[in-house]
Amino acid sequence: MTQDIQEQVAEPVQTVVQKLENWLDTFINMLPNMAVTLLLLVIFLVLAKLGSKLFKKFFYKASNNEALEHLFSTVFYVAILSIGLFIMLGVLGLDKALTSILAGIGVIGLALGFAFQDIAANFVSGIILAFNRPFKIGEIIEINDIMGQVTRTGLRDTAIATFQGQEVYIPNKDFLQHAFYNFSVLEKRRIDITVGVSYADDLDKVEDLILSTVKNLDGVIDKDLMVFDYAEFDSSSINFNIRFWIKYPGEPSYFTMKSKAIKAIKKAFDEQDITIPFPIRTLDFGIKGGQKLSQMKLNMNGATKEVE
């Protein structure tokens, strides 16, 4: 009975020992291959680092786009390491394991693609923007009612410093899905000002005065493209628009120049006795049962007096 138990215990122990001996033999046999693999790892790490630096050097001569430079240098680095990984696994005889790993990575990548599709969309959009370059750092743009100066462009988002003093991060996909404005690409901007004059003023005189006043302002460009037009008959004034161009961005800035033009127009009107009328309101107290103003009595110092 005891002998049977000893045989039952000895059999699995012998199996384990045999396995360990096989693994040890395999490990010893693989030592040269592992040494070669470690050497290849060092070689490919050095090659990847040198290759990435060389790529940055050549890419910088062709383009100064930092986002693309970072992207392609990283891709170049990973590509060299991937080639080295394939070779190292081949030296170790793990080709089948490599196939299984790649299949697993494909499944995981598909799952992550659905989970992080917004991040992937922003990343791809960043690559497209880096190639097309619809705006540069320092330019003034507006998107989704957010206006400011571009301070940083990345592969996931773009940073804009607003004129109110905040830094806003815009996802890159928004630039491909929505219209946005670039105020710097043409290096000029039009200012539109609406003003009203009284019905008693000479309209030709007003037009000549406005055109000469605005044309003489420092900072106004393309003076032949200036547009003056009377727009409408308002309740108490005749309204007109004056549209002129300034260099933009730069000094004088848009708001500074607009303020300067408004002050110049007001000063010219005062000198020529041209009126910018206040709104006029007529009050009728006799509508629907109310008392007419002419029939109202005023109480002045205790005495009642009818309004004539």
Coordinates of C-alpha atoms in Angstrom, one line a residue:
M1 CA 0.0 0.0 0.0
T2 CA 2.8 2.4 1.0
Q3 CA 4.7 1.4 -2.1
D4 CA 1.7 2.3 -4.3
I5 CA 1.5 5.7 -2.7
Q6 CA 5.2 6.3 -3.2
E7 CA 4.9 5.4 -6.9
Q8 CA 1.9 7.7 -7.4
V9 CA 3.8 10.6 -5.8
A10 CA 7.1 9.9 -7.6
E11 CA 5.5 9.9 -11.0
P12 CA 4.3 13.6 -11.0
V13 CA 7.5 14.7 -9.3
Q14 CA 9.5 13.0 -12.0
T15 CA 7.4 14.8 -14.6
V16 CA 8.1 18.2 -13.0
V17 CA 11.8 17.5 -12.8
Q18 CA 11.8 16.4 -16.4
K19 CA 10.1 19.6 -17.4
L20 CA 12.5 21.7 -15.5
E21 CA 15.5 19.9 -17.0
N22 CA 14.0 20.5 -20.5
W23 CA 13.5 24.2 -19.8
L24 CA 17.0 24.4 -18.4
D25 CA 18.4 22.7 -21.5
T26 CA 16.4 25.0 -23.7
F27 CA 17.5 28.1 -21.8
I28 CA 21.2 27.0 -22.1
N29 CA 20.7 26.4 -25.8
M30 CA 19.0 29.8 -26.2
L31 CA 21.8 31.7 -24.4
P32 CA 23.6 32.5 -27.6
N33 CA 20.4 33.6 -29.3
M34 CA 19.5 35.7 -26.2
A35 CA 22.9 37.3 -26.3
V36 CA 22.4 38.1 -30.0
T37 CA 18.9 39.5 -29.2
L38 CA 20.2 41.8 -26.4
L39 CA 22.9 43.0 -28.8
L40 CA 20.3 43.6 -31.5
L41 CA 18.1 45.5 -29.0
V42 CA 20.9 47.9 -28.2
I43 CA 21.8 48.3 -31.8
F44 CA 18.2 49.1 -32.9
L45 CA 17.7 51.5 -29.9
V46 CA 20.8 53.4 -31.0
L47 CA 19.6 53.3 -34.7
A48 CA 16.1 54.5 -33.8
K49 CA 17.5 57.4 -31.8
L50 CA 20.0 58.4 -34.5
G51 CA 17.5 57.9 -37.3
S52 CA 15.0 60.1 -35.5
K53 CA 17.5 62.9 -35.0
L54 CA 18.6 62.7 -38.7
F55 CA 15.0 62.8 -39.8
K56 CA 14.4 65.9 -37.7
K57 CA 17.4 67.5 -39.2
F58 CA 16.4 66.9 -42.8
F59 CA 12.7 67.7 -42.1
Y60 CA 13.6 71.0 -40.6
K61 CA 15.3 72.0 -43.8
A62 CA 12.1 71.2 -45.8
S63 CA 9.5 72.6 -43.3
N64 CA 9.3 74.4 -40.0
N65 CA 6.1 72.7 -38.9
E66 CA 6.9 71.4 -35.4
A67 CA 3.8 69.3 -35.1
L68 CA 4.6 67.3 -38.3
E69 CA 8.2 67.1 -37.3
H70 CA 7.3 65.6 -33.9
L71 CA 4.8 63.2 -35.5
F72 CA 7.0 61.8 -38.2
S73 CA 10.1 61.6 -36.0
T74 CA 8.1 59.5 -33.6
V75 CA 6.7 57.3 -36.4
F76 CA 10.3 56.9 -37.7
Y77 CA 11.5 55.9 -34.3
V78 CA 8.8 53.4 -33.7
A79 CA 9.2 51.9 -37.2
I80 CA 12.9 51.2 -36.6
L81 CA 12.1 49.6 -33.3
S82 CA 9.4 47.5 -34.8
I83 CA 11.7 46.1 -37.5
G84 CA 14.2 45.3 -34.7
L85 CA 11.4 43.5 -32.7
F86 CA 10.5 41.3 -35.7
I87 CA 14.2 40.4 -36.2
M88 CA 14.7 39.7 -32.5
L89 CA 11.7 37.5 -32.2
G90 CA 12.8 35.6 -35.3
V91 CA 16.2 35.0 -33.7
L92 CA 14.5 33.6 -30.6
G93 CA 12.3 31.4 -32.7
L94 CA 9.1 33.1 -31.5
D95 CA 7.5 33.7 -34.9
K96 CA 4.2 32.0 -34.0
A97 CA 4.1 34.0 -30.8
L98 CA 4.6 37.2 -32.8
T99 CA 1.6 36.3 -35.0
S100 CA -0.6 35.8 -32.0
I101 CA 0.6 39.1 -30.5
L102 CA -0.2 41.0 -33.7
A103 CA -3.7 39.4 -33.8
G104 CA -4.3 40.4 -30.2
I105 CA -3.1 43.9 -30.9
G106 CA -5.4 44.2 -33.9
V107 CA -8.4 43.2 -31.7
I108 CA -7.4 45.6 -28.9
G109 CA -6.8 48.4 -31.4
L110 CA -10.3 47.9 -32.9
A111 CA -11.9 48.1 -29.5
L112 CA -9.8 51.1 -28.5
G113 CA -10.8 52.8 -31.8
F114 CA -14.5 52.6 -30.9
A115 CA -13.8 53.7 -27.3
F116 CA -11.6 56.7 -28.2
Q117 CA -13.0 57.7 -31.6
D118 CA -13.1 61.4 -30.7
I119 CA -9.4 61.3 -29.7
A120 CA -8.6 59.5 -32.9
A121 CA -10.7 62.0 -34.9
N122 CA -8.8 64.9 -33.3
F123 CA -5.5 63.2 -34.0
V124 CA -6.2 62.6 -37.7
S125 CA -7.6 66.2 -38.0
G126 CA -4.4 67.5 -36.5
I127 CA -2.4 65.7 -39.2
I128 CA -4.6 67.1 -41.9
L129 CA -4.3 70.7 -40.4
A130 CA -0.5 70.2 -40.2
F131 CA -0.4 69.5 -43.9
N132 CA -2.9 72.2 -45.0
R133 CA -1.8 74.8 -42.5
P134 CA -4.9 77.1 -42.8
F135 CA -3.5 79.2 -39.9
K136 CA -0.1 79.8 -38.2
I137 CA 1.0 80.6 -34.7
G138 CA 0.5 84.3 -34.1
E139 CA -2.4 84.7 -36.5
I140 CA -5.9 85.8 -35.3
I141 CA -8.8 83.5 -36.0
E142 CA -12.4 83.0 -34.9
I143 CA -14.3 79.8 -34.5
N144 CA -17.6 79.0 -32.7
D145 CA -17.7 82.7 -31.5
I146 CA -14.2 82.4 -30.0
M147 CA -11.8 84.9 -31.3
G148 CA -8.1 85.3 -30.4
Q149 CA -4.5 84.7 -31.4
V150 CA -3.2 81.2 -32.1
T151 CA -0.5 80.4 -29.5
R152 CA 0.1 76.7 -30.0
T153 CA -0.9 74.0 -32.6
G154 CA -0.8 70.3 -31.7
L155 CA -2.0 67.0 -33.1
R156 CA -5.0 66.9 -30.8
D157 CA -6.0 70.6 -30.1
T158 CA -5.1 74.2 -30.9
A159 CA -4.6 76.8 -28.2
I160 CA -6.1 80.3 -28.7
A161 CA -5.4 83.3 -26.5
T162 CA -8.6 85.4 -26.5
F163 CA -8.6 89.2 -26.3
Q164 CA -10.3 88.9 -22.9
G165 CA -7.2 87.2 -21.4
Q166 CA -8.2 83.5 -21.5
E167 CA -6.5 80.6 -23.3
V168 CA -9.0 78.3 -25.0
Y169 CA -8.2 74.8 -26.3
I170 CA -10.1 74.0 -29.5
P171 CA -10.4 70.3 -30.6
N172 CA -8.8 70.0 -34.1
K173 CA -11.8 68.2 -35.6
D174 CA -13.8 71.4 -35.1
F175 CA -11.6 73.2 -37.7
L176 CA -12.6 70.5 -40.2
Q177 CA -16.3 70.4 -39.3
H178 CA -17.1 74.1 -38.8
A179 CA -16.3 77.3 -40.7
F180 CA -13.7 79.5 -39.1
Y181 CA -12.3 82.9 -39.9
N182 CA -8.6 83.9 -40.4
F183 CA -8.2 87.6 -39.9
S184 CA -4.5 87.6 -40.6
V185 CA -4.1 85.8 -43.9
L186 CA -5.0 88.9 -46.0
E187 CA -3.2 91.3 -43.5
K188 CA -6.1 93.8 -43.7
R189 CA -9.6 94.2 -42.2
R190 CA -12.6 96.3 -43.0
I191 CA -14.3 98.6 -40.5
D192 CA -18.0 99.3 -40.8
I193 CA -19.5 102.3 -39.0
T194 CA -23.1 103.3 -39.0
V195 CA -24.0 107.0 -38.3
G196 CA -27.2 109.0 -38.5
V197 CA -27.8 112.7 -39.6
S198 CA -30.8 114.9 -39.3
Y199 CA -33.3 115.3 -42.1
A200 CA -32.3 119.0 -42.3
D201 CA -28.7 118.4 -43.3
D202 CA -27.3 118.5 -46.8
L203 CA -26.6 114.8 -47.7
D204 CA -24.0 115.6 -50.4
K205 CA -22.1 117.8 -47.9
V206 CA -22.2 115.0 -45.3
E207 CA -20.9 112.4 -47.8
D208 CA -18.0 114.6 -48.9
L209 CA -17.1 115.5 -45.3
I210 CA -17.1 111.8 -44.1
L211 CA -15.0 110.6 -47.1
S212 CA -12.4 113.3 -46.6
T213 CA -12.3 112.9 -42.9
V214 CA -11.8 109.1 -42.9
K215 CA -9.3 109.2 -45.8
N216 CA -7.1 111.6 -43.8
L217 CA -6.8 109.2 -40.9
D218 CA -3.5 107.5 -40.3
G219 CA -3.8 103.8 -40.7
V220 CA -6.4 103.8 -43.5
I221 CA -5.3 101.8 -46.5
D222 CA -6.9 101.0 -49.9
K223 CA -8.6 104.4 -49.9
D224 CA -10.1 103.8 -53.4
L225 CA -12.0 100.9 -51.9
M226 CA -13.7 103.0 -49.3
V227 CA -17.5 102.7 -49.5
F228 CA -20.1 105.3 -48.4
D229 CA -23.8 104.6 -48.7
Y230 CA -27.1 106.0 -47.3
A231 CA -28.9 103.0 -45.8
E232 CA -32.4 104.0 -44.5
F233 CA -34.8 106.6 -43.3
D234 CA -35.0 106.1 -39.6
S235 CA -37.5 107.6 -37.2
S236 CA -35.4 110.6 -36.4
S237 CA -32.4 110.4 -38.8
I238 CA -31.1 109.4 -42.2
N239 CA -28.6 106.6 -41.5
F240 CA -25.5 106.0 -43.6
N241 CA -22.6 103.5 -43.5
I242 CA -18.9 104.2 -44.0
R243 CA -16.7 101.2 -44.8
F244 CA -12.9 101.5 -44.9
W245 CA -9.8 99.2 -44.7
I246 CA -7.0 99.1 -42.2
K247 CA -3.8 97.1 -42.0
Y248 CA -4.5 94.1 -39.7
P249 CA -3.2 92.7 -37.5
G250 CA -0.8 95.3 -36.1
E251 CA -1.1 98.9 -35.1
P252 CA -3.3 100.7 -35.3
S253 CA -5.5 97.8 -34.1
Y254 CA -9.1 97.3 -35.1
F255 CA -10.7 98.7 -32.0
T256 CA -8.2 101.6 -31.7
M257 CA -8.8 102.6 -35.3
K258 CA -12.6 102.3 -35.0
S259 CA -12.6 104.5 -32.0
K260 CA -10.3 107.1 -33.8
A261 CA -12.7 107.2 -36.8
I262 CA -15.8 107.7 -34.6
K263 CA -14.1 110.6 -32.7
A264 CA -12.9 112.2 -36.0
I265 CA -16.4 112.0 -37.5
K266 CA -18.0 113.5 -34.4
K267 CA -15.4 116.4 -34.4
A268 CA -16.0 117.0 -38.1
F269 CA -19.8 117.2 -37.6
D270 CA -19.4 119.6 -34.7
E271 CA -17.1 121.9 -36.8
Q272 CA -19.6 121.9 -39.7
D273 CA -22.7 122.2 -37.5
I274 CA -24.1 118.9 -38.7
T275 CA -26.4 117.2 -36.3
I276 CA -26.5 113.6 -35.1
P277 CA -30.1 113.6 -33.9
F278 CA -31.5 112.1 -30.7
P279 CA -34.5 109.8 -31.0
I280 CA -37.8 111.7 -31.1
R281 CA -40.9 110.4 -29.3
T282 CA -44.4 111.8 -29.6
L283 CA -46.7 111.1 -26.6
D284 CA -50.5 111.2 -27.2
F285 CA -52.5 111.1 -24.0
G286 CA -55.9 111.0 -25.8
I287 CA -55.8 107.5 -27.1
K288 CA -58.5 105.0 -25.9
G289 CA -60.1 106.9 -23.1
G290 CA -57.0 108.9 -22.0
Q291 CA -57.1 112.6 -21.4
K292 CA -55.7 114.8 -24.1
L293 CA -52.7 116.9 -23.0
S294 CA -54.5 120.1 -24.1
Q295 CA -57.3 119.3 -21.6
M296 CA -55.1 118.4 -18.6
K297 CA -54.9 120.8 -15.6
L298 CA -51.6 121.5 -14.0
N299 CA -51.3 122.3 -10.3
M300 CA -48.7 125.1 -10.0
N301 CA -48.1 126.5 -6.4
G302 CA -51.5 125.5 -5.3
A303 CA -53.3 127.1 -8.3
T304 CA -54.9 125.0 -11.0
K305 CA -54.3 126.0 -14.5
E306 CA -55.5 124.5 -17.7
V307 CA -53.0 123.6 -20.4
E308 CA -53.6 125.5 -23.6

